[in-house]
Amino acid sequence: MDHQADAQRTDLMTITRFVLNEQSKHPEARGDLTILLSHIVLGCKFVCSAVNKAGLAKLIGLAGETNVQGEEQKKLDVLSNDVFVKALSSSGRTNVLVSEELEEAIFVEASHRGKYCVVFDPLDGSSNIDCGVSIGTIFGIFLLDHDNAGSNDDVLKPGSEMVAAGYCMYGSSCTLVFSTGSGVNGFTLDPSLGEFILTHPDIKIPKKGKIYSVNEGNAKNWDEPTRLYVENAKFPKDDSSPNMVADVHRTLLYGGIFMYPADKKSPFGKLRVLYEVFPMSYLVEQAGGQAFTGKERALDLVPKHLHERSPIFLGSYDDVEEIKKLYSATIA
């Protein structure tokens, strides 16, 4: 046994140590956000374990219910939702919870009430579990400006007012990426330690990428700016060689653009504003990129409903700038 190597492992930057270090930079902080994030981390670990043994535990398959989006709920959807609702409400730091799986918001009882509102998709992409594709949890956090019982209005505000956002990806490894407004950092779960270790410090998205990610099965329904952008990406005027991927995580690390545009079938877009568009846009902007809806900066949207949808184009600054110009030309 290499005792020296094992000793060195105790100097790893764990997510707990990282968050406490960040808290120490703000003398006025009381640690409420730190405690809330630790409960989110615990929920991610629990879901990661459940995802890894889903087939063995017979958690794959339908739960016999349909969620508010009209999607048939898989057992892991239901389990993940329960895990995060309990983890968040038991933290004593939350007031309003909005989940993709629940039609109405949850208002935390007074004895456990705090000053944060959390919007989340407990298991995004769960229909892909059976084929082993990466799935994940997405979350965003708003800070209340009052101590009273919360309401829907406390989350129906621009994404620019979020104080933190992140996602946890469950795949060949479990990766948690988040920001509290001072850059983006990524952590990977070390199964032997049961700890998230800092592996992607201060993520900066490349100014321009060679990757675009979009569902081309909907191409016949796209608007003209989207069609032109993809055509230019597939047949570039220079010698760059694009690749197709379907992962915001990869876009964040390697650059490029992730697109889920409005089309004839879904004129208002498909992705939900509060717990998909806002958190991912927040992260991309913190990493130096842009997020655009086809009309405006994504984080300037003010949703009117909890499960409102929107088109989204996010990624490298220059790539998003290109599609913004195409939309401007169409309007002109």
mmCIF file of C-alpha atoms in Angstrom:
data_model
loop_
_atom_site.group_PDB
_atom_site.id
_atom_site.type_symbol
_atom_site.label_atom_id
_atom_site.label_comp_id
_atom_site.label_asym_id
_atom_site.label_seq_id
_atom_site.Cartn_x
_atom_site.Cartn_y
_atom_site.Cartn_z
ATOM 1 C CA MET A 1 0.000 0.000 0.000
ATOM 2 C CA ASP A 2 1.303 3.447 -0.918
ATOM 3 C CA HIS A 3 0.773 5.316 2.370
ATOM 4 C CA GLN A 4 2.383 8.485 1.026
ATOM 5 C CA ALA A 5 -0.064 8.639 -1.905
ATOM 6 C CA ASP A 6 -2.998 8.042 0.441
ATOM 7 C CA ALA A 7 -1.793 10.823 2.741
ATOM 8 C CA GLN A 8 -1.667 13.262 -0.161
ATOM 9 C CA ARG A 9 -5.298 12.539 -0.986
ATOM 10 C CA THR A 10 -6.401 14.299 2.209
ATOM 11 C CA ASP A 11 -5.337 17.606 0.649
ATOM 12 C CA LEU A 12 -7.961 17.342 -2.100
ATOM 13 C CA MET A 13 -10.318 20.265 -2.654
ATOM 14 C CA THR A 14 -13.689 18.756 -1.755
ATOM 15 C CA ILE A 15 -16.911 20.551 -2.540
ATOM 16 C CA THR A 16 -17.524 21.150 1.174
ATOM 17 C CA ARG A 17 -14.108 22.745 1.608
ATOM 18 C CA PHE A 18 -14.596 24.798 -1.559
ATOM 19 C CA VAL A 19 -17.985 26.183 -0.500
ATOM 20 C CA LEU A 20 -16.694 27.028 2.993
ATOM 21 C CA ASN A 21 -13.724 28.842 1.418
ATOM 22 C CA GLU A 22 -16.121 30.842 -0.754
ATOM 23 C CA GLN A 23 -18.263 31.648 2.291
ATOM 24 C CA SER A 24 -15.207 32.974 4.175
ATOM 25 C CA LYS A 25 -14.780 35.631 1.450
ATOM 26 C CA HIS A 26 -18.076 37.162 2.596
ATOM 27 C CA PRO A 27 -17.830 38.052 6.314
ATOM 28 C CA GLU A 28 -21.514 38.986 6.385
ATOM 29 C CA ALA A 29 -22.571 35.489 5.255
ATOM 30 C CA ARG A 30 -24.389 33.360 7.843
ATOM 31 C CA GLY A 31 -23.838 30.064 6.067
ATOM 32 C CA ASP A 32 -27.431 29.566 4.901
ATOM 33 C CA LEU A 33 -26.497 29.075 1.242
ATOM 34 C CA THR A 34 -23.653 26.736 2.275
ATOM 35 C CA ILE A 35 -26.097 24.567 4.229
ATOM 36 C CA LEU A 36 -28.593 24.568 1.338
ATOM 37 C CA LEU A 37 -25.889 23.539 -1.151
ATOM 38 C CA SER A 38 -24.783 20.713 1.156
ATOM 39 C CA HIS A 39 -28.341 19.336 1.103
ATOM 40 C CA ILE A 40 -28.403 19.551 -2.708
ATOM 41 C CA VAL A 41 -25.075 17.660 -2.799
ATOM 42 C CA LEU A 42 -26.544 14.957 -0.560
ATOM 43 C CA GLY A 43 -29.554 14.635 -2.868
ATOM 44 C CA CYS A 44 -27.235 14.299 -5.875
ATOM 45 C CA LYS A 45 -25.264 11.513 -4.172
ATOM 46 C CA PHE A 46 -28.459 9.648 -3.372
ATOM 47 C CA VAL A 47 -29.816 9.931 -6.924
ATOM 48 C CA CYS A 48 -26.421 8.956 -8.359
ATOM 49 C CA SER A 49 -26.507 5.752 -6.319
ATOM 50 C CA ALA A 50 -30.077 5.021 -7.428
ATOM 51 C CA VAL A 51 -29.241 5.646 -11.105
ATOM 52 C CA ASN A 52 -26.219 3.323 -10.944
ATOM 53 C CA LYS A 53 -28.308 0.415 -9.677
ATOM 54 C CA ALA A 54 -31.567 1.281 -11.442
ATOM 55 C CA GLY A 55 -31.671 -1.888 -13.528
ATOM 56 C CA LEU A 56 -30.875 -4.164 -10.596
ATOM 57 C CA ALA A 57 -33.367 -2.470 -8.288
ATOM 58 C CA LYS A 58 -36.091 -2.543 -10.961
ATOM 59 C CA LEU A 59 -36.306 1.247 -10.907
ATOM 60 C CA ILE A 60 -36.503 1.373 -14.702
ATOM 61 C CA GLY A 61 -39.976 1.348 -16.158
ATOM 62 C CA LEU A 62 -43.086 3.423 -15.721
ATOM 63 C CA ALA A 63 -44.585 4.408 -12.400
ATOM 64 C CA GLY A 64 -48.075 4.472 -13.909
ATOM 65 C CA GLU A 65 -48.497 8.233 -13.549
ATOM 66 C CA THR A 66 -48.072 11.190 -15.874
ATOM 67 C CA ASN A 67 -46.336 14.385 -14.765
ATOM 68 C CA VAL A 68 -47.519 17.941 -15.389
ATOM 69 C CA GLN A 69 -45.670 18.016 -18.731
ATOM 70 C CA GLY A 70 -47.752 15.091 -20.029
ATOM 71 C CA GLU A 71 -44.741 12.790 -19.874
ATOM 72 C CA GLU A 72 -45.095 9.303 -18.424
ATOM 73 C CA GLN A 73 -43.133 9.242 -15.192
ATOM 74 C CA LYS A 74 -40.453 6.636 -14.772
ATOM 75 C CA LYS A 75 -39.816 5.223 -11.324
ATOM 76 C CA LEU A 76 -36.521 7.093 -11.029
ATOM 77 C CA ASP A 77 -38.315 10.373 -11.817
ATOM 78 C CA VAL A 78 -40.614 9.855 -8.864
ATOM 79 C CA LEU A 79 -37.813 8.723 -6.558
ATOM 80 C CA SER A 80 -35.540 11.624 -7.522
ATOM 81 C CA ASN A 81 -38.320 14.134 -6.990
ATOM 82 C CA ASP A 82 -39.031 12.758 -3.511
ATOM 83 C CA VAL A 83 -35.320 12.811 -2.653
ATOM 84 C CA PHE A 84 -34.857 16.463 -3.555
ATOM 85 C CA VAL A 85 -38.117 17.676 -2.033
ATOM 86 C CA LYS A 86 -37.142 16.057 1.288
ATOM 87 C CA ALA A 87 -33.493 17.159 1.108
ATOM 88 C CA LEU A 88 -34.424 20.766 0.317
ATOM 89 C CA SER A 89 -37.284 21.149 2.771
ATOM 90 C CA SER A 90 -35.337 19.496 5.622
ATOM 91 C CA SER A 91 -32.454 21.940 5.164
ATOM 92 C CA GLY A 92 -34.449 24.599 6.994
ATOM 93 C CA ARG A 93 -33.276 27.126 4.406
ATOM 94 C CA THR A 94 -35.994 26.935 1.729
ATOM 95 C CA ASN A 95 -39.371 28.607 1.366
ATOM 96 C CA VAL A 96 -40.686 27.769 -2.123
ATOM 97 C CA LEU A 97 -39.840 24.665 -4.176
ATOM 98 C CA VAL A 98 -40.753 24.269 -7.857
ATOM 99 C CA SER A 99 -40.221 20.862 -9.447
ATOM 100 C CA GLU A 100 -40.653 19.782 -13.051
ATOM 101 C CA GLU A 101 -42.598 16.792 -11.754
ATOM 102 C CA LEU A 102 -45.203 18.734 -9.763
ATOM 103 C CA GLU A 103 -47.892 20.994 -11.162
ATOM 104 C CA GLU A 104 -47.995 23.296 -8.138
ATOM 105 C CA ALA A 105 -45.193 24.809 -6.098
ATOM 106 C CA ILE A 106 -44.421 23.420 -2.643
ATOM 107 C CA PHE A 107 -44.518 25.939 0.195
ATOM 108 C CA VAL A 108 -42.356 24.827 3.103
ATOM 109 C CA GLU A 109 -44.068 24.789 6.506
ATOM 110 C CA ALA A 110 -43.208 27.622 8.887
ATOM 111 C CA SER A 111 -41.097 25.478 11.255
ATOM 112 C CA HIS A 112 -38.641 24.645 8.439
ATOM 113 C CA ARG A 113 -38.980 27.841 6.428
ATOM 114 C CA GLY A 114 -35.923 29.705 5.159
ATOM 115 C CA LYS A 115 -35.149 32.518 2.741
ATOM 116 C CA TYR A 116 -34.384 30.629 -0.490
ATOM 117 C CA CYS A 117 -36.543 29.407 -3.359
ATOM 118 C CA VAL A 118 -35.259 26.429 -5.353
ATOM 119 C CA VAL A 119 -36.438 25.520 -8.851
ATOM 120 C CA PHE A 120 -35.315 22.130 -10.138
ATOM 121 C CA ASP A 121 -35.686 19.307 -12.600
ATOM 122 C CA PRO A 122 -34.926 16.256 -10.440
ATOM 123 C CA LEU A 123 -34.014 13.946 -13.320
ATOM 124 C CA ASP A 124 -33.683 15.565 -16.729
ATOM 125 C CA GLY A 125 -33.508 13.105 -19.650
ATOM 126 C CA SER A 126 -34.815 10.130 -17.675
ATOM 127 C CA SER A 127 -36.297 8.595 -20.826
ATOM 128 C CA ASN A 128 -32.682 7.800 -21.760
ATOM 129 C CA ILE A 129 -31.949 5.649 -18.686
ATOM 130 C CA ASP A 130 -32.488 2.370 -20.494
ATOM 131 C CA CYS A 131 -29.828 3.087 -23.126
ATOM 132 C CA GLY A 132 -27.177 4.344 -20.725
ATOM 133 C CA VAL A 133 -27.080 7.962 -21.920
ATOM 134 C CA SER A 134 -26.113 10.593 -19.336
ATOM 135 C CA ILE A 135 -28.980 12.091 -17.357
ATOM 136 C CA GLY A 136 -28.932 14.739 -14.682
ATOM 137 C CA THR A 137 -30.427 17.073 -12.100
ATOM 138 C CA ILE A 138 -30.719 20.820 -12.806
ATOM 139 C CA PHE A 139 -31.320 23.462 -10.133
ATOM 140 C CA GLY A 140 -31.522 27.220 -9.653
ATOM 141 C CA ILE A 141 -31.748 29.248 -6.437
ATOM 142 C CA PHE A 142 -33.479 32.581 -5.782
ATOM 143 C CA LEU A 143 -33.131 34.646 -2.590
ATOM 144 C CA LEU A 144 -36.296 35.997 -0.967
ATOM 145 C CA ASP A 145 -36.453 39.647 0.055
ATOM 146 C CA HIS A 146 -38.932 38.965 2.869
ATOM 147 C CA ASP A 147 -39.451 36.544 5.790
ATOM 148 C CA ASN A 148 -43.086 35.721 5.092
ATOM 149 C CA ALA A 149 -44.687 32.644 3.540
ATOM 150 C CA GLY A 150 -43.671 32.379 -0.073
ATOM 151 C CA SER A 151 -45.803 32.540 -3.212
ATOM 152 C CA ASN A 152 -45.421 31.819 -6.926
ATOM 153 C CA ASP A 153 -44.423 35.447 -7.449
ATOM 154 C CA ASP A 154 -41.181 34.768 -5.565
ATOM 155 C CA VAL A 155 -39.905 32.642 -8.476
ATOM 156 C CA LEU A 156 -41.697 34.318 -11.392
ATOM 157 C CA LYS A 157 -38.913 36.829 -11.935
ATOM 158 C CA PRO A 158 -35.913 37.204 -14.260
ATOM 159 C CA GLY A 159 -33.208 34.556 -14.195
ATOM 160 C CA SER A 160 -30.676 37.343 -13.657
ATOM 161 C CA GLU A 161 -31.940 37.464 -10.047
ATOM 162 C CA MET A 162 -30.754 33.911 -9.323
ATOM 163 C CA VAL A 163 -28.010 33.691 -6.695
ATOM 164 C CA ALA A 164 -26.816 30.199 -7.673
ATOM 165 C CA ALA A 165 -27.439 27.471 -10.237
ATOM 166 C CA GLY A 166 -26.000 24.147 -11.276
ATOM 167 C CA TYR A 167 -26.488 20.637 -12.540
ATOM 168 C CA CYS A 168 -25.350 17.159 -11.580
ATOM 169 C CA MET A 169 -24.710 14.718 -14.418
ATOM 170 C CA TYR A 170 -24.998 10.983 -13.814
ATOM 171 C CA GLY A 171 -23.069 9.002 -16.400
ATOM 172 C CA SER A 172 -19.747 7.191 -16.575
ATOM 173 C CA SER A 173 -18.831 9.516 -13.701
ATOM 174 C CA CYS A 174 -20.951 11.751 -11.495
ATOM 175 C CA THR A 175 -20.141 15.409 -12.155
ATOM 176 C CA LEU A 176 -21.567 18.404 -10.292
ATOM 177 C CA VAL A 177 -21.150 21.831 -11.915
ATOM 178 C CA PHE A 178 -22.371 24.968 -10.162
ATOM 179 C CA SER A 179 -21.926 28.701 -9.706
ATOM 180 C CA THR A 180 -22.782 31.119 -6.925
ATOM 181 C CA GLY A 181 -22.087 34.146 -9.107
ATOM 182 C CA SER A 182 -18.288 34.063 -9.031
ATOM 183 C CA GLY A 183 -17.427 31.775 -11.920
ATOM 184 C CA VAL A 184 -18.219 28.135 -12.657
ATOM 185 C CA ASN A 185 -16.560 25.110 -11.064
ATOM 186 C CA GLY A 186 -16.961 21.390 -11.683
ATOM 187 C CA PHE A 187 -16.604 18.541 -9.185
ATOM 188 C CA THR A 188 -16.430 14.790 -9.783
ATOM 189 C CA LEU A 189 -17.658 12.234 -7.250
ATOM 190 C CA ASP A 190 -14.902 9.957 -5.946
ATOM 191 C CA PRO A 191 -16.810 6.767 -5.083
ATOM 192 C CA SER A 192 -14.048 5.541 -2.758
ATOM 193 C CA LEU A 193 -14.305 8.685 -0.629
ATOM 194 C CA GLY A 194 -17.967 9.513 -1.168
ATOM 195 C CA GLU A 195 -16.852 13.080 -1.826
ATOM 196 C CA PHE A 196 -17.107 15.468 -4.761
ATOM 197 C CA ILE A 197 -13.572 16.581 -5.706
ATOM 198 C CA LEU A 198 -12.735 19.763 -7.652
ATOM 199 C CA THR A 199 -11.703 18.574 -11.130
ATOM 200 C CA HIS A 200 -12.759 21.493 -13.368
ATOM 201 C CA PRO A 201 -11.790 24.762 -11.625
ATOM 202 C CA ASP A 202 -12.959 28.097 -13.031
ATOM 203 C CA ILE A 203 -14.540 26.797 -16.234
ATOM 204 C CA LYS A 204 -14.353 29.254 -19.138
ATOM 205 C CA ILE A 205 -16.286 28.434 -22.292
ATOM 206 C CA PRO A 206 -14.201 28.991 -25.465
ATOM 207 C CA LYS A 207 -15.156 32.194 -27.300
ATOM 208 C CA LYS A 208 -15.979 30.118 -30.376
ATOM 209 C CA GLY A 209 -16.480 26.366 -30.721
ATOM 210 C CA LYS A 210 -16.768 23.683 -33.391
ATOM 211 C CA ILE A 211 -19.753 21.856 -31.900
ATOM 212 C CA TYR A 212 -23.462 22.429 -32.353
ATOM 213 C CA SER A 213 -26.124 20.459 -30.540
ATOM 214 C CA VAL A 214 -29.690 20.363 -31.828
ATOM 215 C CA ASN A 215 -32.413 17.837 -32.626
ATOM 216 C CA GLU A 216 -32.277 17.806 -36.433
ATOM 217 C CA GLY A 217 -35.357 15.585 -36.547
ATOM 218 C CA ASN A 218 -37.341 18.838 -36.194
ATOM 219 C CA ALA A 219 -35.501 20.608 -39.044
ATOM 220 C CA LYS A 220 -38.562 20.808 -41.293
ATOM 221 C CA ASN A 221 -40.320 22.898 -38.620
ATOM 222 C CA TRP A 222 -37.512 25.375 -37.896
ATOM 223 C CA ASP A 223 -37.665 29.113 -38.527
ATOM 224 C CA GLU A 224 -35.331 30.664 -41.103
ATOM 225 C CA PRO A 225 -32.557 31.966 -38.755
ATOM 226 C CA THR A 226 -32.158 28.536 -37.135
ATOM 227 C CA ARG A 227 -32.108 26.797 -40.535
ATOM 228 C CA LEU A 228 -29.497 29.227 -41.863
ATOM 229 C CA TYR A 229 -27.305 28.867 -38.785
ATOM 230 C CA VAL A 230 -27.265 25.055 -38.937
ATOM 231 C CA GLU A 231 -26.646 25.124 -42.683
ATOM 232 C CA ASN A 232 -23.658 27.433 -42.152
ATOM 233 C CA ALA A 233 -22.386 25.179 -39.351
ATOM 234 C CA LYS A 234 -22.652 22.036 -41.484
ATOM 235 C CA PHE A 235 -21.087 23.618 -44.562
ATOM 236 C CA PRO A 236 -18.711 26.241 -43.147
ATOM 237 C CA LYS A 237 -17.000 28.755 -45.387
ATOM 238 C CA ASP A 238 -13.692 27.965 -43.665
ATOM 239 C CA ASP A 239 -12.101 24.554 -43.081
ATOM 240 C CA SER A 240 -13.462 23.894 -39.575
ATOM 241 C CA SER A 241 -15.145 20.542 -39.027
ATOM 242 C CA PRO A 242 -18.319 20.553 -36.856
ATOM 243 C CA ASN A 243 -19.581 17.626 -34.812
ATOM 244 C CA MET A 244 -23.035 16.890 -33.428
ATOM 245 C CA VAL A 245 -23.553 16.390 -29.705
ATOM 246 C CA ALA A 246 -26.548 16.766 -27.439
ATOM 247 C CA ASP A 247 -25.015 17.865 -24.203
ATOM 248 C CA VAL A 248 -24.794 21.289 -22.577
ATOM 249 C CA HIS A 249 -22.003 19.946 -20.375
ATOM 250 C CA ARG A 250 -19.830 19.294 -23.410
ATOM 251 C CA THR A 251 -20.735 22.705 -24.834
ATOM 252 C CA LEU A 252 -19.660 24.340 -21.568
ATOM 253 C CA LEU A 253 -16.297 22.544 -21.568
ATOM 254 C CA TYR A 254 -15.420 22.606 -25.256
ATOM 255 C CA GLY A 255 -17.421 25.510 -26.670
ATOM 256 C CA GLY A 256 -19.959 25.658 -29.471
ATOM 257 C CA ILE A 257 -23.699 26.133 -29.233
ATOM 258 C CA PHE A 258 -26.650 24.249 -27.780
ATOM 259 C CA MET A 259 -29.944 24.984 -29.531
ATOM 260 C CA TYR A 260 -33.525 24.079 -28.763
ATOM 261 C CA PRO A 261 -35.399 26.527 -31.005
ATOM 262 C CA ALA A 262 -39.089 27.202 -31.354
ATOM 263 C CA ASP A 263 -40.612 25.473 -34.371
ATOM 264 C CA LYS A 264 -43.985 24.963 -36.027
ATOM 265 C CA LYS A 265 -44.914 22.180 -33.598
ATOM 266 C CA SER A 266 -43.683 24.051 -30.502
ATOM 267 C CA PRO A 267 -43.961 27.782 -31.266
ATOM 268 C CA PHE A 268 -43.068 28.689 -27.670
ATOM 269 C CA GLY A 269 -40.128 26.277 -27.449
ATOM 270 C CA LYS A 270 -39.828 23.036 -25.499
ATOM 271 C CA LEU A 271 -37.505 23.678 -22.566
ATOM 272 C CA ARG A 272 -38.921 25.015 -19.306
ATOM 273 C CA VAL A 273 -37.794 28.510 -18.326
ATOM 274 C CA LEU A 274 -37.429 28.228 -14.550
ATOM 275 C CA TYR A 275 -35.541 24.980 -14.098
ATOM 276 C CA GLU A 276 -33.896 24.367 -17.474
ATOM 277 C CA VAL A 277 -33.366 27.615 -19.402
ATOM 278 C CA PHE A 278 -32.486 29.844 -16.420
ATOM 279 C CA PRO A 279 -29.957 27.611 -14.606
ATOM 280 C CA MET A 280 -28.111 26.625 -17.788
ATOM 281 C CA SER A 281 -28.100 30.230 -19.059
ATOM 282 C CA TYR A 282 -26.777 31.411 -15.691
ATOM 283 C CA LEU A 283 -23.913 28.911 -15.849
ATOM 284 C CA VAL A 284 -23.033 29.696 -19.467
ATOM 285 C CA GLU A 285 -22.937 33.447 -18.786
ATOM 286 C CA GLN A 286 -20.809 32.900 -15.670
ATOM 287 C CA ALA A 287 -18.401 30.919 -17.871
ATOM 288 C CA GLY A 288 -18.165 33.774 -20.393
ATOM 289 C CA GLY A 289 -20.758 32.666 -22.941
ATOM 290 C CA GLN A 290 -24.203 33.909 -23.953
ATOM 291 C CA ALA A 291 -27.779 32.653 -23.801
ATOM 292 C CA PHE A 292 -30.457 33.961 -26.183
ATOM 293 C CA THR A 293 -34.131 33.086 -26.735
ATOM 294 C CA GLY A 294 -34.428 34.290 -30.310
ATOM 295 C CA LYS A 295 -35.787 37.611 -29.017
ATOM 296 C CA GLU A 296 -33.809 38.598 -25.927
ATOM 297 C CA ARG A 297 -31.164 37.625 -23.394
ATOM 298 C CA ALA A 298 -32.477 34.457 -21.747
ATOM 299 C CA LEU A 299 -31.900 35.696 -18.174
ATOM 300 C CA ASP A 300 -34.039 38.786 -18.858
ATOM 301 C CA LEU A 301 -37.157 36.681 -19.426
ATOM 302 C CA VAL A 302 -39.918 37.156 -16.844
ATOM 303 C CA PRO A 303 -42.020 33.966 -16.765
ATOM 304 C CA LYS A 304 -45.733 34.241 -16.089
ATOM 305 C CA HIS A 305 -46.265 30.574 -15.244
ATOM 306 C CA LEU A 306 -44.263 28.014 -13.254
ATOM 307 C CA HIS A 307 -43.849 25.640 -16.198
ATOM 308 C CA GLU A 308 -43.537 28.202 -18.982
ATOM 309 C CA ARG A 309 -41.395 27.187 -21.964
ATOM 310 C CA SER A 310 -38.962 29.075 -24.154
ATOM 311 C CA PRO A 311 -36.656 28.576 -27.129
ATOM 312 C CA ILE A 312 -32.972 28.701 -26.179
ATOM 313 C CA PHE A 313 -29.620 29.192 -27.886
ATOM 314 C CA LEU A 314 -26.675 29.068 -25.500
ATOM 315 C CA GLY A 315 -22.944 28.534 -25.683
ATOM 316 C CA SER A 316 -19.794 30.265 -26.906
ATOM 317 C CA TYR A 317 -20.053 34.049 -27.139
ATOM 318 C CA ASP A 318 -19.230 34.302 -30.848
ATOM 319 C CA ASP A 319 -21.495 31.404 -31.840
ATOM 320 C CA VAL A 320 -24.506 32.881 -30.069
ATOM 321 C CA GLU A 321 -23.631 36.300 -31.478
ATOM 322 C CA GLU A 322 -23.872 34.788 -34.962
ATOM 323 C CA ILE A 323 -27.401 33.493 -34.443
ATOM 324 C CA LYS A 324 -28.438 36.804 -32.851
ATOM 325 C CA LYS A 325 -27.382 38.537 -36.079
ATOM 326 C CA LEU A 326 -29.457 36.091 -38.132
ATOM 327 C CA TYR A 327 -32.537 36.848 -36.025
ATOM 328 C CA SER A 328 -31.900 40.597 -36.294
ATOM 329 C CA ALA A 329 -31.680 40.317 -40.080
ATOM 330 C CA THR A 330 -35.000 38.459 -40.175
ATOM 331 C CA ILE A 331 -36.726 41.132 -38.080
ATOM 332 C CA ALA A 332 -35.218 43.910 -40.222
#
